[in-house]
Amino acid sequence: MTMPLTPAVRIAMVRDILDFAEKFQPGTLAQVLATFPDDARAALEAGSRMGWYPIEHDHWVVDGIIAVLGKERAMDCWSASVLDMVDKPLLRTFISGMLRVVAEDPARIIGLLPKAWPLIYDNFCYLELSGTEPHQVPLAFRALAPVLHEHPNYFVSWTGVLRGLFEIARVSGQVALTISQDKQSAEARCSWA
């Protein structure tokens, strides 16, 4: 399988978040798909689940979910989707074994994300742990693709996903995501009581 040169998302994850958004709030799927131009919809329908959906099309998913649900409710949707997504074929094998090892330790669960990132996102950025502190894990998004400046709603979706990792750990937590002034990197500080 040839890897794309532009940022892209695994089609399986795109379809799964759209399906979940419909469960989260019935009617969302049709409303989001109505925002898609024809070529973006055709690429989604024609692509294989393991294929890549380029950002030129995928941003319609992220932007559409936020347009339909609003920013806060969209983050709630992405957060709630995490428990659903870890049981999907793309992540099930990777996550299920790892979750048995890390149990409900928030730091270790958040620490799994950099390993799972390349299964979901290609050429968006590199994700890495940038240290740990008691009850806090900073994640660094390095070498952000320049096209993300045109599509900042990805940061909203990623904040929601990070919040969802707290659901797996069964703790209440907060995520503060900041983008560097040069827009080359971002940091998410994930903290819990």
mmCIF file of C-alpha atoms in Angstrom:
data_model
loop_
_atom_site.group_PDB
_atom_site.id
_atom_site.type_symbol
_atom_site.label_atom_id
_atom_site.label_comp_id
_atom_site.label_asym_id
_atom_site.label_seq_id
_atom_site.Cartn_x
_atom_site.Cartn_y
_atom_site.Cartn_z
ATOM 1 C CA MET A 1 0.000 0.000 0.000
ATOM 2 C CA THR A 2 1.438 3.363 -1.015
ATOM 3 C CA MET A 3 1.469 5.982 1.707
ATOM 4 C CA PRO A 4 0.100 9.392 0.732
ATOM 5 C CA LEU A 5 2.339 12.433 0.626
ATOM 6 C CA THR A 6 -0.336 14.731 2.036
ATOM 7 C CA PRO A 7 -1.914 14.289 5.462
ATOM 8 C CA ALA A 8 -4.571 11.595 5.471
ATOM 9 C CA VAL A 9 -6.780 9.664 7.881
ATOM 10 C CA ARG A 10 -7.497 5.942 7.759
ATOM 11 C CA ILE A 11 -10.870 5.528 6.008
ATOM 12 C CA ALA A 12 -12.016 3.023 8.644
ATOM 13 C CA MET A 13 -11.723 5.718 11.329
ATOM 14 C CA VAL A 14 -13.522 8.286 9.186
ATOM 15 C CA ARG A 15 -16.467 5.959 8.614
ATOM 16 C CA ASP A 16 -16.502 4.895 12.256
ATOM 17 C CA ILE A 17 -16.627 8.478 13.595
ATOM 18 C CA LEU A 18 -19.426 9.339 11.176
ATOM 19 C CA ASP A 19 -21.386 6.270 12.301
ATOM 20 C CA PHE A 20 -20.727 7.128 15.939
ATOM 21 C CA ALA A 21 -21.809 10.744 15.442
ATOM 22 C CA GLU A 22 -25.148 9.402 14.201
ATOM 23 C CA LYS A 23 -25.522 7.282 17.370
ATOM 24 C CA PHE A 24 -24.432 10.233 19.500
ATOM 25 C CA GLN A 25 -27.062 12.522 18.006
ATOM 26 C CA PRO A 26 -29.468 11.016 15.454
ATOM 27 C CA GLY A 27 -29.623 12.994 12.237
ATOM 28 C CA THR A 28 -25.989 14.105 12.437
ATOM 29 C CA LEU A 29 -24.722 11.807 9.686
ATOM 30 C CA ALA A 30 -27.041 13.177 6.996
ATOM 31 C CA GLN A 31 -26.344 16.755 8.069
ATOM 32 C CA VAL A 32 -22.572 16.277 8.002
ATOM 33 C CA LEU A 33 -22.620 14.453 4.660
ATOM 34 C CA ALA A 34 -24.716 17.294 3.231
ATOM 35 C CA THR A 35 -21.713 19.610 3.777
ATOM 36 C CA PHE A 36 -19.428 17.411 1.625
ATOM 37 C CA PRO A 37 -18.631 18.313 -1.969
ATOM 38 C CA ASP A 38 -19.281 15.446 -4.388
ATOM 39 C CA ASP A 39 -15.620 14.439 -4.762
ATOM 40 C CA ALA A 40 -15.121 14.109 -0.991
ATOM 41 C CA ARG A 41 -18.203 11.942 -0.632
ATOM 42 C CA ALA A 42 -17.260 9.782 -3.639
ATOM 43 C CA ALA A 43 -13.734 9.227 -2.262
ATOM 44 C CA LEU A 44 -15.140 8.169 1.104
ATOM 45 C CA GLU A 45 -17.643 5.768 -0.434
ATOM 46 C CA ALA A 46 -15.154 4.252 -2.905
ATOM 47 C CA GLY A 47 -12.170 3.852 -0.568
ATOM 48 C CA SER A 48 -11.278 0.634 1.207
ATOM 49 C CA ARG A 49 -11.444 0.663 5.015
ATOM 50 C CA MET A 50 -7.660 0.350 5.252
ATOM 51 C CA GLY A 51 -7.089 3.069 2.648
ATOM 52 C CA TRP A 52 -6.230 6.686 3.361
ATOM 53 C CA TYR A 53 -8.621 9.626 3.095
ATOM 54 C CA PRO A 54 -6.637 12.814 2.323
ATOM 55 C CA ILE A 55 -7.115 15.960 4.376
ATOM 56 C CA GLU A 56 -8.534 17.758 1.337
ATOM 57 C CA HIS A 57 -11.580 15.505 1.814
ATOM 58 C CA ASP A 58 -11.340 14.589 5.498
ATOM 59 C CA HIS A 59 -11.524 18.156 6.768
ATOM 60 C CA TRP A 60 -15.192 18.097 5.673
ATOM 61 C CA VAL A 61 -15.783 15.422 8.338
ATOM 62 C CA VAL A 62 -14.172 17.429 11.130
ATOM 63 C CA ASP A 63 -15.639 20.753 10.011
ATOM 64 C CA GLY A 64 -19.063 19.190 9.412
ATOM 65 C CA ILE A 65 -19.276 17.592 12.857
ATOM 66 C CA ILE A 66 -18.402 20.915 14.478
ATOM 67 C CA ALA A 67 -20.856 22.813 12.240
ATOM 68 C CA VAL A 68 -23.693 20.427 13.124
ATOM 69 C CA LEU A 69 -22.991 19.850 16.826
ATOM 70 C CA GLY A 70 -21.135 23.022 17.835
ATOM 71 C CA LYS A 71 -17.587 23.001 19.205
ATOM 72 C CA GLU A 72 -18.266 21.784 22.771
ATOM 73 C CA ARG A 73 -20.785 19.103 21.807
ATOM 74 C CA ALA A 74 -18.473 17.967 18.976
ATOM 75 C CA MET A 75 -15.669 17.523 21.535
ATOM 76 C CA ASP A 76 -18.112 15.513 23.662
ATOM 77 C CA CYS A 77 -18.869 13.359 20.606
ATOM 78 C CA TRP A 78 -15.181 12.666 19.902
ATOM 79 C CA SER A 79 -14.621 11.962 23.575
ATOM 80 C CA ALA A 80 -17.522 9.511 23.767
ATOM 81 C CA SER A 81 -16.394 7.860 20.533
ATOM 82 C CA VAL A 82 -13.092 6.679 22.010
ATOM 83 C CA LEU A 83 -14.625 3.776 23.942
ATOM 84 C CA ASP A 84 -16.459 2.752 20.774
ATOM 85 C CA MET A 85 -13.375 3.113 18.538
ATOM 86 C CA VAL A 86 -11.064 0.952 20.638
ATOM 87 C CA ASP A 87 -13.439 -1.942 20.004
ATOM 88 C CA LYS A 88 -13.322 -1.527 16.206
ATOM 89 C CA PRO A 89 -11.193 -3.861 14.044
ATOM 90 C CA LEU A 90 -8.475 -1.280 13.284
ATOM 91 C CA LEU A 91 -7.551 -0.737 16.940
ATOM 92 C CA ARG A 92 -9.023 -3.760 18.756
ATOM 93 C CA THR A 93 -5.971 -6.013 18.504
ATOM 94 C CA PHE A 94 -3.498 -3.265 19.370
ATOM 95 C CA ILE A 95 -5.525 -1.710 22.190
ATOM 96 C CA SER A 96 -7.107 -4.736 23.894
ATOM 97 C CA GLY A 97 -3.778 -6.340 24.766
ATOM 98 C CA MET A 98 -2.265 -3.067 25.851
ATOM 99 C CA LEU A 99 -5.219 -2.180 28.061
ATOM 100 C CA ARG A 100 -4.793 -5.429 29.967
ATOM 101 C CA VAL A 101 -1.221 -4.350 30.729
ATOM 102 C CA VAL A 102 -1.910 -0.714 31.650
ATOM 103 C CA ALA A 103 -5.237 -1.336 33.455
ATOM 104 C CA GLU A 104 -6.784 2.019 34.396
ATOM 105 C CA ASP A 105 -3.612 4.093 34.743
ATOM 106 C CA PRO A 106 -4.312 7.391 32.912
ATOM 107 C CA ALA A 107 -0.632 8.119 32.223
ATOM 108 C CA ARG A 108 -0.089 4.729 30.628
ATOM 109 C CA ILE A 109 -3.345 4.870 28.647
ATOM 110 C CA ILE A 110 -2.472 8.314 27.266
ATOM 111 C CA GLY A 111 1.003 6.953 26.575
ATOM 112 C CA LEU A 112 -0.534 4.461 24.120
ATOM 113 C CA LEU A 113 -1.728 7.216 21.784
ATOM 114 C CA PRO A 114 1.660 7.950 20.160
ATOM 115 C CA LYS A 115 1.917 4.246 19.300
ATOM 116 C CA ALA A 116 -1.611 4.126 17.832
ATOM 117 C CA TRP A 117 -1.287 7.483 16.017
ATOM 118 C CA PRO A 118 0.327 6.105 12.810
ATOM 119 C CA LEU A 119 -2.484 3.560 12.485
ATOM 120 C CA ILE A 120 -4.965 6.437 12.212
ATOM 121 C CA TYR A 121 -3.116 9.532 10.935
ATOM 122 C CA ASP A 122 -0.480 9.819 8.242
ATOM 123 C CA ASN A 123 1.680 12.888 7.625
ATOM 124 C CA PHE A 124 -0.261 15.154 10.033
ATOM 125 C CA CYS A 125 2.514 15.308 12.616
ATOM 126 C CA TYR A 126 4.571 13.196 14.977
ATOM 127 C CA LEU A 127 3.033 12.603 18.372
ATOM 128 C CA GLU A 128 5.242 11.908 21.371
ATOM 129 C CA LEU A 129 5.207 12.030 25.134
ATOM 130 C CA SER A 130 7.130 15.053 26.303
ATOM 131 C CA GLY A 131 7.518 13.944 29.904
ATOM 132 C CA THR A 132 5.328 12.927 32.782
ATOM 133 C CA GLU A 133 4.475 14.593 36.040
ATOM 134 C CA PRO A 134 2.241 13.426 38.856
ATOM 135 C CA HIS A 135 -1.327 13.371 37.519
ATOM 136 C CA GLN A 136 -0.279 14.982 34.258
ATOM 137 C CA VAL A 137 0.979 13.856 30.853
ATOM 138 C CA PRO A 138 2.174 16.362 28.262
ATOM 139 C CA LEU A 139 1.927 15.217 24.648
ATOM 140 C CA ALA A 140 3.841 16.991 21.903
ATOM 141 C CA PHE A 141 2.525 17.251 18.353
ATOM 142 C CA ARG A 142 5.749 17.824 16.402
ATOM 143 C CA ALA A 143 6.275 18.895 12.777
ATOM 144 C CA LEU A 144 2.663 19.898 12.220
ATOM 145 C CA ALA A 145 1.698 19.703 8.555
ATOM 146 C CA PRO A 146 1.380 23.276 7.242
ATOM 147 C CA VAL A 147 -2.085 22.504 5.847
ATOM 148 C CA LEU A 148 -3.342 22.198 9.441
ATOM 149 C CA HIS A 149 -3.197 26.012 9.627
ATOM 150 C CA GLU A 150 -6.063 25.997 7.140
ATOM 151 C CA HIS A 151 -7.974 23.368 9.134
ATOM 152 C CA PRO A 152 -7.644 24.184 12.854
ATOM 153 C CA ASN A 153 -10.719 22.137 13.747
ATOM 154 C CA TYR A 154 -8.441 19.087 13.906
ATOM 155 C CA PHE A 155 -7.155 20.451 17.205
ATOM 156 C CA VAL A 156 -10.742 20.472 18.502
ATOM 157 C CA SER A 157 -11.195 16.841 17.456
ATOM 158 C CA TRP A 158 -7.889 15.793 19.007
ATOM 159 C CA THR A 159 -8.804 17.512 22.276
ATOM 160 C CA GLY A 160 -12.026 15.497 22.295
ATOM 161 C CA VAL A 161 -10.144 12.259 21.630
ATOM 162 C CA LEU A 162 -7.716 12.991 24.464
ATOM 163 C CA ARG A 163 -10.656 13.604 26.798
ATOM 164 C CA GLY A 164 -11.990 10.217 25.737
ATOM 165 C CA LEU A 165 -8.839 8.510 26.964
ATOM 166 C CA PHE A 166 -9.869 9.556 30.464
ATOM 167 C CA GLU A 167 -13.100 7.597 29.899
ATOM 168 C CA ILE A 168 -11.028 4.463 29.362
ATOM 169 C CA ALA A 169 -9.078 5.183 32.552
ATOM 170 C CA ARG A 170 -12.311 5.942 34.409
ATOM 171 C CA VAL A 171 -11.048 9.246 35.770
ATOM 172 C CA SER A 172 -12.148 12.826 35.353
ATOM 173 C CA GLY A 173 -9.545 14.818 33.494
ATOM 174 C CA GLN A 174 -8.817 17.964 31.553
ATOM 175 C CA VAL A 175 -6.952 18.673 28.343
ATOM 176 C CA ALA A 176 -5.313 22.001 27.552
ATOM 177 C CA LEU A 177 -4.023 22.100 23.975
ATOM 178 C CA THR A 178 -1.860 24.992 22.860
ATOM 179 C CA ILE A 179 -0.278 25.660 19.490
ATOM 180 C CA SER A 180 3.186 27.184 19.349
ATOM 181 C CA GLN A 181 3.565 30.711 17.989
ATOM 182 C CA ASP A 182 5.450 29.426 14.965
ATOM 183 C CA LYS A 183 2.637 26.861 14.366
ATOM 184 C CA GLN A 184 5.216 24.117 13.951
ATOM 185 C CA SER A 185 4.113 22.196 17.040
ATOM 186 C CA ALA A 186 1.439 21.930 19.691
ATOM 187 C CA GLU A 187 1.288 20.584 23.216
ATOM 188 C CA ALA A 188 -1.594 18.900 24.985
ATOM 189 C CA ARG A 189 -1.385 18.852 28.764
ATOM 190 C CA CYS A 190 -3.596 16.029 30.006
ATOM 191 C CA SER A 191 -4.228 16.252 33.751
ATOM 192 C CA TRP A 192 -6.446 14.522 36.291
ATOM 193 C CA ALA A 193 -7.090 14.582 40.026
#
